PDB file of C-alpha atoms in Angstrom:
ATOM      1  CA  UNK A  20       0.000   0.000   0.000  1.00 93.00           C
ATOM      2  CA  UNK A  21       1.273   3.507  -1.053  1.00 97.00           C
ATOM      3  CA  UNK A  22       0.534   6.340   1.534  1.00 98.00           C
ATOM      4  CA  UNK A  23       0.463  10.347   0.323  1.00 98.00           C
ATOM      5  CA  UNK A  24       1.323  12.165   3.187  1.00 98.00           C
ATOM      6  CA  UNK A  25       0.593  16.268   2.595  1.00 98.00           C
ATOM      7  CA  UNK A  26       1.849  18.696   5.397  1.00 98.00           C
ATOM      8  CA  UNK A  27       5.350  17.755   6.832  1.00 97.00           C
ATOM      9  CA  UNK A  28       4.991  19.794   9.761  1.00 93.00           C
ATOM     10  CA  UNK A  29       6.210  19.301  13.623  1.00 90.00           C
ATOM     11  CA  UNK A  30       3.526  17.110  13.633  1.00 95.00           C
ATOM     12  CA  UNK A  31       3.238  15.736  10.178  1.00 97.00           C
ATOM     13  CA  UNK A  32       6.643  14.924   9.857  1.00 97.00           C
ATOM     14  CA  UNK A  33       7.538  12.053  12.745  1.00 97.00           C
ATOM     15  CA  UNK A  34       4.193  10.538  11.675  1.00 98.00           C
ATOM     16  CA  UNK A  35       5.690  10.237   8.363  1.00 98.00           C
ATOM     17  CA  UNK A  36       8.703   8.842   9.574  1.00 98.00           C
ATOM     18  CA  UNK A  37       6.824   6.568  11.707  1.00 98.00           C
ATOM     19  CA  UNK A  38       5.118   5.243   8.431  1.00 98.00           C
ATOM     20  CA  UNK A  39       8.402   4.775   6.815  1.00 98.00           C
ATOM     21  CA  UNK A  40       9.546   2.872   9.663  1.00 97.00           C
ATOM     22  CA  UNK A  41       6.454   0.848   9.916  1.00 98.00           C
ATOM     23  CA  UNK A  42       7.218  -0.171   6.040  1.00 97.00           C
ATOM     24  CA  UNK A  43       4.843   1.680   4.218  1.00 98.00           C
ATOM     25  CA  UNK A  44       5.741   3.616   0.733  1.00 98.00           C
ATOM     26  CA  UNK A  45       5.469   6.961   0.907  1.00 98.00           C
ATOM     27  CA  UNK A  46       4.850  10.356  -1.516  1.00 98.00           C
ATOM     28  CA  UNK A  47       5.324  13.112   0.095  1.00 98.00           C
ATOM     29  CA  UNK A  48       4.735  16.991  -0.438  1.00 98.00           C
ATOM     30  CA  UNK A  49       4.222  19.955   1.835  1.00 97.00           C
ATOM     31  CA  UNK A  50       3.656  23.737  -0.003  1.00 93.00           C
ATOM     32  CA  UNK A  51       5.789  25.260   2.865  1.00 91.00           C
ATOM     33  CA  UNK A  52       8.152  23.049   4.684  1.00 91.00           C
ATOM     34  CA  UNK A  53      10.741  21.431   3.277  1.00 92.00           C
ATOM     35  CA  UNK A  54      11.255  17.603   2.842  1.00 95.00           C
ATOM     36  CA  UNK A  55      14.232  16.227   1.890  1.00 95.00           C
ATOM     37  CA  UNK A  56      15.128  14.878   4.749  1.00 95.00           C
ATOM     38  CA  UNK A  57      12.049  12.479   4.278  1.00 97.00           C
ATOM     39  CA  UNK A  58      12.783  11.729   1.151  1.00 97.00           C
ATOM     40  CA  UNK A  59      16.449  10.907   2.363  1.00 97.00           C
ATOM     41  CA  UNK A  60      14.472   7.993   4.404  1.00 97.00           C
ATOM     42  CA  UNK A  61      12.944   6.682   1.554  1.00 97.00           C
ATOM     43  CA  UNK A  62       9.713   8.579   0.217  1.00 98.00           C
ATOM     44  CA  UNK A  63       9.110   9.733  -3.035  1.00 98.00           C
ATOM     45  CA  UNK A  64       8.796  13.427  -2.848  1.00 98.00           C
ATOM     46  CA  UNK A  65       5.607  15.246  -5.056  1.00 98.00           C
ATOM     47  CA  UNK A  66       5.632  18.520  -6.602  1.00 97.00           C
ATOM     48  CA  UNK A  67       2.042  18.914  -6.033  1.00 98.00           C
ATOM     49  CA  UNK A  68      -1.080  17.437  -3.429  1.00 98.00           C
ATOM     50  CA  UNK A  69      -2.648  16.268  -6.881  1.00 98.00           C
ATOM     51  CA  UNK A  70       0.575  14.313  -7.702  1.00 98.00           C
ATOM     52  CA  UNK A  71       0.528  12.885  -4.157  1.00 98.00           C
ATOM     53  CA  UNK A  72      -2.960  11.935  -4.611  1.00 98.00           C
ATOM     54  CA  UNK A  73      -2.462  10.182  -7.773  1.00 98.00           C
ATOM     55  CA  UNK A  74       0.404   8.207  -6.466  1.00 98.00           C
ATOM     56  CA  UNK A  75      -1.339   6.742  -3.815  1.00 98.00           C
ATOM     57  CA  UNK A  76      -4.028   4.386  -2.209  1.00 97.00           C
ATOM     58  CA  UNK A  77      -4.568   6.351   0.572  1.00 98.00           C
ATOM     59  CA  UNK A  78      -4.139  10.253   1.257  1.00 98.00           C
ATOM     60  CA  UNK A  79      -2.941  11.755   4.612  1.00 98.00           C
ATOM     61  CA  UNK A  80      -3.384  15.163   5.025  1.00 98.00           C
ATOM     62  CA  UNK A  81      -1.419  17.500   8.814  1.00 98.00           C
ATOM     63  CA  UNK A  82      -2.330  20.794   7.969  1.00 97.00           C
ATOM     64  CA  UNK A  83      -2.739  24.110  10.188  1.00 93.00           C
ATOM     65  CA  UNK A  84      -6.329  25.008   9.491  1.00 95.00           C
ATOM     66  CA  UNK A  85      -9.827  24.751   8.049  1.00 96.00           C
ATOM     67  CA  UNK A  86      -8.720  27.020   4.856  1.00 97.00           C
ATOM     68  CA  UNK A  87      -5.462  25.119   4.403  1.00 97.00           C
ATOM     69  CA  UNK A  88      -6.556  21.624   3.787  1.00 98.00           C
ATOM     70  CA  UNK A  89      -9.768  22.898   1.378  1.00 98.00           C
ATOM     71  CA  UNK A  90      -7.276  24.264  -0.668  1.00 98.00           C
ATOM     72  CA  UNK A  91      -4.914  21.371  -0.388  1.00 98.00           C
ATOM     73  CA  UNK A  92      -8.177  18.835  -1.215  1.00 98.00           C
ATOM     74  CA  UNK A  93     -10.578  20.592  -3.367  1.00 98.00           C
ATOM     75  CA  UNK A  94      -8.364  23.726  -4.573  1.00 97.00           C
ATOM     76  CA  UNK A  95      -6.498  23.951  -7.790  1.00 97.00           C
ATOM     77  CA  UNK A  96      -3.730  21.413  -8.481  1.00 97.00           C
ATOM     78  CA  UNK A  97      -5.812  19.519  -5.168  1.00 98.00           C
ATOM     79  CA  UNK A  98      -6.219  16.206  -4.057  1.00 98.00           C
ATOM     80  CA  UNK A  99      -9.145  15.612  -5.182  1.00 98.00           C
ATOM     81  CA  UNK A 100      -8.183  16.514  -8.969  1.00 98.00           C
ATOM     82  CA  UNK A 101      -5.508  13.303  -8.770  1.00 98.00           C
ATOM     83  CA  UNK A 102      -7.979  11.000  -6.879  1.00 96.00           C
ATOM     84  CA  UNK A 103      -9.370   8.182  -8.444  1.00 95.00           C
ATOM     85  CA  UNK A 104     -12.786   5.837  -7.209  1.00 96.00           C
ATOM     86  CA  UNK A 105     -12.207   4.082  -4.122  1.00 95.00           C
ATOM     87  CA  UNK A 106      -9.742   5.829  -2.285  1.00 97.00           C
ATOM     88  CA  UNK A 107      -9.592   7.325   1.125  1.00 98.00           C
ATOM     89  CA  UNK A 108      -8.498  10.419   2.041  1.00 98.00           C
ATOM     90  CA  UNK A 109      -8.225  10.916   5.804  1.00 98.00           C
ATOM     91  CA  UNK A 110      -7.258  14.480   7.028  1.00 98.00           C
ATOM     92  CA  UNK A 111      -5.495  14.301  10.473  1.00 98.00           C
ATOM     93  CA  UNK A 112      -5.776  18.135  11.019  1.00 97.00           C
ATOM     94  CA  UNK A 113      -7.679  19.745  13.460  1.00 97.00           C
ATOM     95  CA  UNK A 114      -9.729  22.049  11.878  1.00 97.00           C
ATOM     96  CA  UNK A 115     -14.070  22.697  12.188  1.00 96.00           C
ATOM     97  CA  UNK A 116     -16.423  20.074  12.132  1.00 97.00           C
ATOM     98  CA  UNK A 117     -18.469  21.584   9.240  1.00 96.00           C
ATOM     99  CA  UNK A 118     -15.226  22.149   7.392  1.00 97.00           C
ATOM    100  CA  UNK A 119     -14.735  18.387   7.409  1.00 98.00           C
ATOM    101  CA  UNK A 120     -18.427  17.473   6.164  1.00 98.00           C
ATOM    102  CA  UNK A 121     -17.906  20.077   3.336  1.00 98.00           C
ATOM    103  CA  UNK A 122     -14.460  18.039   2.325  1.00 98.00           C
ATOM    104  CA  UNK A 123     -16.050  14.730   3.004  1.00 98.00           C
ATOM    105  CA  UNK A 124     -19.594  15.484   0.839  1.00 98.00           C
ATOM    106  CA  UNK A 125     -16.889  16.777  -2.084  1.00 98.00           C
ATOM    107  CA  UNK A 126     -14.807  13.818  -2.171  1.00 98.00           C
ATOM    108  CA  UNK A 127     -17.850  11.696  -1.811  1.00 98.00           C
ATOM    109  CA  UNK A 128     -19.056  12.804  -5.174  1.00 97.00           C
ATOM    110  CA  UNK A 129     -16.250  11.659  -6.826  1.00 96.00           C
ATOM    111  CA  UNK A 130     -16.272   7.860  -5.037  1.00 97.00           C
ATOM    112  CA  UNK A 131     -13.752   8.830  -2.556  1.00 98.00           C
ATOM    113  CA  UNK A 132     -13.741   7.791   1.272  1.00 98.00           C
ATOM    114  CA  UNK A 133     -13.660  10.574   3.693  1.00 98.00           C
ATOM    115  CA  UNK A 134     -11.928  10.257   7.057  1.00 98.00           C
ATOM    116  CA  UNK A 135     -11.257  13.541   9.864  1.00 98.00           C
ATOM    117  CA  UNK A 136      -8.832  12.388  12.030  1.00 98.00           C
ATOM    118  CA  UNK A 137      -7.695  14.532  14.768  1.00 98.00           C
ATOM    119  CA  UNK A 138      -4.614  13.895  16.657  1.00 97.00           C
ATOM    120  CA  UNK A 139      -3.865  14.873  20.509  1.00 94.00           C
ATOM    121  CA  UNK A 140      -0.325  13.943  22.199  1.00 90.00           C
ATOM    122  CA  UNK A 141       1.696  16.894  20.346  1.00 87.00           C
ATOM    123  CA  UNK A 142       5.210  16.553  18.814  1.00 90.00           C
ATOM    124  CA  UNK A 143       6.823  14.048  21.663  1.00 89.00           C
ATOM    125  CA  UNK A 144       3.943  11.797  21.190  1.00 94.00           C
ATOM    126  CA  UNK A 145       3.614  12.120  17.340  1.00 96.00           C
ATOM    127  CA  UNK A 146       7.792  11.158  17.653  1.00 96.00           C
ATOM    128  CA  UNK A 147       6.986   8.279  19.899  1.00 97.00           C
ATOM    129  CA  UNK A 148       3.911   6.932  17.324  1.00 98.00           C
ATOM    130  CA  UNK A 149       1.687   7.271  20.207  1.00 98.00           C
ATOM    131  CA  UNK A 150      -1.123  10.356  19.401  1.00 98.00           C
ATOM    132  CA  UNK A 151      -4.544   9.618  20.148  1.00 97.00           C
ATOM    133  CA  UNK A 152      -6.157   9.852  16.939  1.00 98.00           C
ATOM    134  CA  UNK A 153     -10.052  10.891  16.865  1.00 98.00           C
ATOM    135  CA  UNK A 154     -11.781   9.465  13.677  1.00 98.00           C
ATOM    136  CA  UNK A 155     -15.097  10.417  12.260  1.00 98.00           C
ATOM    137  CA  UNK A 156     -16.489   8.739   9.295  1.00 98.00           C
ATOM    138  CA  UNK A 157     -17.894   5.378   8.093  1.00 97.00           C
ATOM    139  CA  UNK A 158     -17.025   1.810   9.651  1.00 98.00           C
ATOM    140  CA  UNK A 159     -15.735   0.195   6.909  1.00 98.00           C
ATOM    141  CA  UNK A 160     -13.432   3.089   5.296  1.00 98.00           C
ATOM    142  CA  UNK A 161     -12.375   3.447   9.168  1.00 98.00           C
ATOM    143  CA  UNK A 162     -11.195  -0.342   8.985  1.00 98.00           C
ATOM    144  CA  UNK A 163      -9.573   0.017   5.806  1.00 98.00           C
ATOM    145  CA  UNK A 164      -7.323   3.037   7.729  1.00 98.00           C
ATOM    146  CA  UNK A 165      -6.837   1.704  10.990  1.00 98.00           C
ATOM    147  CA  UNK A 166      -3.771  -0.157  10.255  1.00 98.00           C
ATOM    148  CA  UNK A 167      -1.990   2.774   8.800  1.00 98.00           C
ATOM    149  CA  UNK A 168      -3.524   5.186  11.353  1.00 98.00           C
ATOM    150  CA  UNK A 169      -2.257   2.950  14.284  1.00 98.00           C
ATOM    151  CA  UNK A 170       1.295   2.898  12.992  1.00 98.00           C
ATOM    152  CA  UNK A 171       1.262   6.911  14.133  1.00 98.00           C
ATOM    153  CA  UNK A 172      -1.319   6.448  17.876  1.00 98.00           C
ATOM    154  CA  UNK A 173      -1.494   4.634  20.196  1.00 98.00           C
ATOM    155  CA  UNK A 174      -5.136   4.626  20.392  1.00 98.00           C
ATOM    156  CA  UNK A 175      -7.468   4.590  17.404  1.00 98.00           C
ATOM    157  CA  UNK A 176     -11.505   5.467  17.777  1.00 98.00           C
ATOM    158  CA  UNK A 177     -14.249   5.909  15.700  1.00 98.00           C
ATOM    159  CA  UNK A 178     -16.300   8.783  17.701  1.00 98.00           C
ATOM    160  CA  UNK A 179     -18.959   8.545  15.016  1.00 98.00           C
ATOM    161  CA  UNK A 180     -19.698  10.520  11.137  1.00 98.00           C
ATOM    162  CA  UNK A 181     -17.814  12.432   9.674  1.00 98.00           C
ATOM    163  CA  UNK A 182     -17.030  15.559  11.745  1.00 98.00           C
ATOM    164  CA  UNK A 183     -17.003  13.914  14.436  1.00 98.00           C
ATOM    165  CA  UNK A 184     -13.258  13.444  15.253  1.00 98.00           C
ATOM    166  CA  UNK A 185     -13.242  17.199  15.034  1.00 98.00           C
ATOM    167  CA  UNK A 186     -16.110  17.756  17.881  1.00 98.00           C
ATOM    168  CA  UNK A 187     -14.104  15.213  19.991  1.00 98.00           C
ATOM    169  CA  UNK A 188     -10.726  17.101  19.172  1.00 98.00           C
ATOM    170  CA  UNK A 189     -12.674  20.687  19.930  1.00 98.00           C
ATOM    171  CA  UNK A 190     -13.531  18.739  23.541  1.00 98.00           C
ATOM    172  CA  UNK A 191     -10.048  17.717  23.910  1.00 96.00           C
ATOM    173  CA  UNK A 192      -9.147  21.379  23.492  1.00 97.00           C
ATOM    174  CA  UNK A 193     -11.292  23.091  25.677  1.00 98.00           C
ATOM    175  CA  UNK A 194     -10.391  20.441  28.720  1.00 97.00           C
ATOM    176  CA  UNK A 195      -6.585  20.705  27.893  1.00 97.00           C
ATOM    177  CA  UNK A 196      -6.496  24.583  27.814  1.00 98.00           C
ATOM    178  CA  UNK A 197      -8.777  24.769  30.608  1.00 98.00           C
ATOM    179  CA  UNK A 198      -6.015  22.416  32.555  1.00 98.00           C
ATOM    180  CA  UNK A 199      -3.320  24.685  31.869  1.00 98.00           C
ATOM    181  CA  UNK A 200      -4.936  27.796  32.969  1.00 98.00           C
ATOM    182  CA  UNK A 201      -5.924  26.015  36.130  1.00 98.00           C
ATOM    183  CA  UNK A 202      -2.744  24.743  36.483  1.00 98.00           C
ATOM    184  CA  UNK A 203      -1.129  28.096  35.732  1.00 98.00           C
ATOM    185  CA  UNK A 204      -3.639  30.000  38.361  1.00 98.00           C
ATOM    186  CA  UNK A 205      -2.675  27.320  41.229  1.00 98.00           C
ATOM    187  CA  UNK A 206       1.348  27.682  40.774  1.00 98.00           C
ATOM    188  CA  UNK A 207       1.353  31.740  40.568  1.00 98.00           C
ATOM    189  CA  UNK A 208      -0.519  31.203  43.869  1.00 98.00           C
ATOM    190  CA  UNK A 209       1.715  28.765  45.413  1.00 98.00           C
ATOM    191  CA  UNK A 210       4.979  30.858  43.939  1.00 98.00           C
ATOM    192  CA  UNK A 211       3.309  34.048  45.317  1.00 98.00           C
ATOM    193  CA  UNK A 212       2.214  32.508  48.978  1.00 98.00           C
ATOM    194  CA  UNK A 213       6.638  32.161  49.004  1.00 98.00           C
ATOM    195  CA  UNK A 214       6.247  27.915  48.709  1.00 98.00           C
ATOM    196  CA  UNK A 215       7.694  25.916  46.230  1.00 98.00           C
ATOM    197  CA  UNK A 216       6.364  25.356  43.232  1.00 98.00           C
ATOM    198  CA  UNK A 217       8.126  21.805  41.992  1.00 98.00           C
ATOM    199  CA  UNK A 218       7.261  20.757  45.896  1.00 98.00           C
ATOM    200  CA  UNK A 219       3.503  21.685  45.123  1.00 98.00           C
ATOM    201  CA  UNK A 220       3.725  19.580  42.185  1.00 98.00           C
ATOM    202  CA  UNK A 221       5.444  16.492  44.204  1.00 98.00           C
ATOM    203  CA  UNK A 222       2.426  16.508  46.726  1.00 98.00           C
ATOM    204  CA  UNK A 223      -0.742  16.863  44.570  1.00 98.00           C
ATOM    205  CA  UNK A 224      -0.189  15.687  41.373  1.00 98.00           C
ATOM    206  CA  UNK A 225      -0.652  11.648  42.683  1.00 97.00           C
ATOM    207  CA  UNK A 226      -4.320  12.989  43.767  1.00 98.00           C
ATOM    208  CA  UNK A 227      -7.230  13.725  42.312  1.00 98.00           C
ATOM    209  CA  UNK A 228      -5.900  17.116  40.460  1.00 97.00           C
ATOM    210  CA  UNK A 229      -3.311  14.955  38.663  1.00 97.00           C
ATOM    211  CA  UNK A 230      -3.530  14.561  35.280  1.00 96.00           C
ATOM    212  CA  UNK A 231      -2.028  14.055  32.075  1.00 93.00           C
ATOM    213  CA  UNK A 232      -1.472  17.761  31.487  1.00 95.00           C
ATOM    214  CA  UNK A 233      -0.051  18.768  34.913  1.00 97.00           C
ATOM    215  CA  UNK A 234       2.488  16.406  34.482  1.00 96.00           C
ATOM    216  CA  UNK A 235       3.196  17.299  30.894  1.00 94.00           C
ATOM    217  CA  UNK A 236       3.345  21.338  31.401  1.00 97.00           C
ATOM    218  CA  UNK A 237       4.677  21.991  35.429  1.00 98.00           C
ATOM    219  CA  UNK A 238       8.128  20.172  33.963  1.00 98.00           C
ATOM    220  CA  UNK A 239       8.128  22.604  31.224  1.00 97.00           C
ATOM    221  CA  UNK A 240       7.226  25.454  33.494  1.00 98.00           C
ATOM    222  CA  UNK A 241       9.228  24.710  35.781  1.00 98.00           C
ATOM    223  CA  UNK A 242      12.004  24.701  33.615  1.00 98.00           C
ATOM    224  CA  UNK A 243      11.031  28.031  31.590  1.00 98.00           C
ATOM    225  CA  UNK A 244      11.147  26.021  28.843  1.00 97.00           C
ATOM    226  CA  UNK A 245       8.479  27.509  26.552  1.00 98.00           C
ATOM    227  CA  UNK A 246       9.357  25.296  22.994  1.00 95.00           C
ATOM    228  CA  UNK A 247       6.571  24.206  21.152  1.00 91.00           C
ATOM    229  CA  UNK A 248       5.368  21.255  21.104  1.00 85.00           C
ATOM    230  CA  UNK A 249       2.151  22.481  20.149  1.00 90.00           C
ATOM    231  CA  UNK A 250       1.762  26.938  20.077  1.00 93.00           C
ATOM    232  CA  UNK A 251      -0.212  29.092  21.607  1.00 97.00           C
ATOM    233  CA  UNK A 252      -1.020  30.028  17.779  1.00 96.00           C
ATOM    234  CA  UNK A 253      -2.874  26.444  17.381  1.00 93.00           C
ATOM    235  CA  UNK A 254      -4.760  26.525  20.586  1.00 96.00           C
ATOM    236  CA  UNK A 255      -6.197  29.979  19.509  1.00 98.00           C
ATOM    237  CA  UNK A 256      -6.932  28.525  16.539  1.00 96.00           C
ATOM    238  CA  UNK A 257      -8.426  25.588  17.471  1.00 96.00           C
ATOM    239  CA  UNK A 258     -10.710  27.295  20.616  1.00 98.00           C
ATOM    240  CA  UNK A 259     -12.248  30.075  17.652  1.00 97.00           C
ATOM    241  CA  UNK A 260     -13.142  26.745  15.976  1.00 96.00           C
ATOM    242  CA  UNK A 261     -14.841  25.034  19.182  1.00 97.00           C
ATOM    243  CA  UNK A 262     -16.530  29.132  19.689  1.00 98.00           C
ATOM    244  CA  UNK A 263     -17.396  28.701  16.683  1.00 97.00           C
ATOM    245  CA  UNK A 264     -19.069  25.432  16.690  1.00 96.00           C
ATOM    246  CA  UNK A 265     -20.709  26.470  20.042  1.00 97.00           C
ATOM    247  CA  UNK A 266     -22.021  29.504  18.494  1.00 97.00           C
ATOM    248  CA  UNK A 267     -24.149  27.755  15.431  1.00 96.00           C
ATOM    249  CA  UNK A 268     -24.802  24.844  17.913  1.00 96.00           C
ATOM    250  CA  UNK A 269     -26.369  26.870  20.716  1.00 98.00           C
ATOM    251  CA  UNK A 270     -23.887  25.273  23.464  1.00 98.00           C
ATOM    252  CA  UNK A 271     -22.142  27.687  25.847  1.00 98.00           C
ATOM    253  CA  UNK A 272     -18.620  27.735  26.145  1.00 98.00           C
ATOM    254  CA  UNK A 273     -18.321  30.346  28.816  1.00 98.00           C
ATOM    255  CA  UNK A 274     -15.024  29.073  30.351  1.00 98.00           C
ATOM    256  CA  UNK A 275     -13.260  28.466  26.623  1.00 98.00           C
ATOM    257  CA  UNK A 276     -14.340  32.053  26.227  1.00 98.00           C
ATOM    258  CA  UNK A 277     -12.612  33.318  29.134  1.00 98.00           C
ATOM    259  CA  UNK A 278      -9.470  31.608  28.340  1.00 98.00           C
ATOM    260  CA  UNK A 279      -9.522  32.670  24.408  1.00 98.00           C
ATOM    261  CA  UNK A 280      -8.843  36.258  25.868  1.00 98.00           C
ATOM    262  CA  UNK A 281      -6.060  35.135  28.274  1.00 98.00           C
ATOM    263  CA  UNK A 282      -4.726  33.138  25.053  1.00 98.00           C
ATOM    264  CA  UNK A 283      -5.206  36.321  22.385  1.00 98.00           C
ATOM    265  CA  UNK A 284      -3.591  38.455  25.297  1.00 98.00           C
ATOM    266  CA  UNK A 285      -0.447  36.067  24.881  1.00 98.00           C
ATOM    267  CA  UNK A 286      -0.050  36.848  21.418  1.00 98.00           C
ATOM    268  CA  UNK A 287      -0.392  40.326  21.238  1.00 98.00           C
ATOM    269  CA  UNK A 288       1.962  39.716  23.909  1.00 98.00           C
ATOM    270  CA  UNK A 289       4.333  38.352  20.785  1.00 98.00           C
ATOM    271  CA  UNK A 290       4.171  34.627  22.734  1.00 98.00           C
ATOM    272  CA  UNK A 291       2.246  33.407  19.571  1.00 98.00           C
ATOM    273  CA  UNK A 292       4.790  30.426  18.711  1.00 97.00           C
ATOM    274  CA  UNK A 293       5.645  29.528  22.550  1.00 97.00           C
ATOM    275  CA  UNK A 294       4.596  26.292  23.938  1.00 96.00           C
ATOM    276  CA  UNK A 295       0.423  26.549  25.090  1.00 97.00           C
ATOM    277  CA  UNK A 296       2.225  26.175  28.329  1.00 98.00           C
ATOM    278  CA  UNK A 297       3.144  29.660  28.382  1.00 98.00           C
ATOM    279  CA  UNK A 298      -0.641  30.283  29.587  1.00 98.00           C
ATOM    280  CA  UNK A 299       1.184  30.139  32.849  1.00 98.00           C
ATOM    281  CA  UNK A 300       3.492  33.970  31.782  1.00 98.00           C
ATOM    282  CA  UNK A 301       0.027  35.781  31.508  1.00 98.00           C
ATOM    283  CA  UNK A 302      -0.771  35.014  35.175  1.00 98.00           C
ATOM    284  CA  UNK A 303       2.989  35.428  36.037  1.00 98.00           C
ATOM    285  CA  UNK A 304       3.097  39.034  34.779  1.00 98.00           C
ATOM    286  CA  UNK A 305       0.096  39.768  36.634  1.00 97.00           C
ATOM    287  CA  UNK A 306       1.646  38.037  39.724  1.00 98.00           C
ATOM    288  CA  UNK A 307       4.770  39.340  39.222  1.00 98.00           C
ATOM    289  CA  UNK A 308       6.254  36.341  39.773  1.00 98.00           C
ATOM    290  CA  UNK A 309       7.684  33.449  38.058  1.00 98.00           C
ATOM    291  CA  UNK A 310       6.936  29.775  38.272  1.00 98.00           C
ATOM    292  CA  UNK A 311      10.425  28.254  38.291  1.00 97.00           C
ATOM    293  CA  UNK A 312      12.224  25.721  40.305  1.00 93.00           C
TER     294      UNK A 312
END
């Protein structure tokens, strides 16, 4: 099986390289990065997504945004001008639901499978092949991708149609930038009551405010290490997208809303490309204080 892998990215790139390793044939093409060092492991490098598309049985596309993969699929010199009936394209960005069904109904007119595919984890986990991966779209084109899809996560689920994996990505985003802020109010608080912070994070994160998050971020924090693994950029992006889908669905996202500003303070702030971590240096400079060991 050929794979066509379009957006070589901090994320898209180690899940390419995963692929390679995992013995799959790969064609490869991203309008902004540059990919020879993929191509160096063995893929076939593309001079366009409709090139990719026609060189392969199934279509992988890590892009930043909504806009960005409908021009990628359905714009000029797109995917779906080099697809052919029966193949799947599965887009593994995180982008708006609706966006998704608009791609999926398109390719669906020309015989082609539709997957969204939404990845959480960020670059360590993409490296280490172990992203959870959100999927929406039908049963059977979902077991046709699985194999290929579990080669880059660790854990694989159909939520449900297509647009789907991009509600259950907008969740994961509002309860993982939710996290940091609370994680970011508690430490300025601890830091500013004159105790210390890493000791905070020794006593409660085995209880019931562990999680995932805390002990992904207070590390980074502690360390004022601020290097993406996934920006403050994308995590804007991504909560205007779960606003968004709030706003036409009548669901209140009150909290998101609250931490949108503290997020669009951070990059007119310049922080734009820093880790999301760096949620904590809006409290900090409020504090004035720093969370550091």
């Amino acid at each position: 099986m050929t794979v066509g892998f379009i957006g070589l990215g901090i994320m898209g790139k180690p899940m390419s390289k995963n692929l390679i390793k995992a013995g799959y044939k790969l064609v490869v093409f991203d309008k902004f990065a540059k990919f020879d060092d993929i191509v160096a492991l063995g893929a076939e490098g593309a001079s366009s997504n409709k090139e990719v598309a026609a060189k392969s049985d199934i279509v992988i596309t890590m892009l930043p945004n909504s806009p960005h993969v409908k021009e990628a699929i359905l714009g000029a010199g797109g995917v779906i001008e080099g697809c052919k009936s029966g193949q799947i394209v599965v887009d593994m960005s995180s982008i708006a639901p609706a966006a998704s069904q608009e791609v999926g109904e398109a390719l669906k007119a020309k015989g082609v499978a539709f997957l969204d595919a939404p990845v959480s984890g960020g670059e360590p986990k993409a490296i280490e092949g172990t992203l959870a991966i959100m999927v929406g779209g039908d049963a059977k084109t979902f077991e046709t991708a699985k194999p290929v899809l579990e080669k880059m996560g660790a854990s694989v689920v159909l939520v449900g149609d297509i647009g789907a994996g991009n509600v259950a990505k907008l969740a994961n985003q509002i309860v993982v930038a939710l996290n940091i802020a609370a994680v970011s109010e508690a430490f300025v608080l601890a830091t500013k009551a004159g105790v210390d912070p890493a000791k905070v994070f020794d006593a409660i994160k085995g209880g019931l405010a562990g999680s995932t998050v805390m002990n992904a971020k207070v590390p980074m924090i502690l360390d004022g290490n601020f290097k993406p693994g996934f920006r403050v950029e994308l995590h804007q992006k991504d909560l205007q997208n779960a606003l968004d889908t709030g706003h036409s669905l009548n669901s209140p996202l009150p909290l998101t809303a609250n931490v949108m500003k503290t997020i669009q303070a951070l990059v007119a702030d310049g922080m734009a490309a820093n880790d999301h971590s760096a949620i904590v240096r809006f409290y900090e400079k409020l504090a004035h204080v720093e969370v550091r060991k």
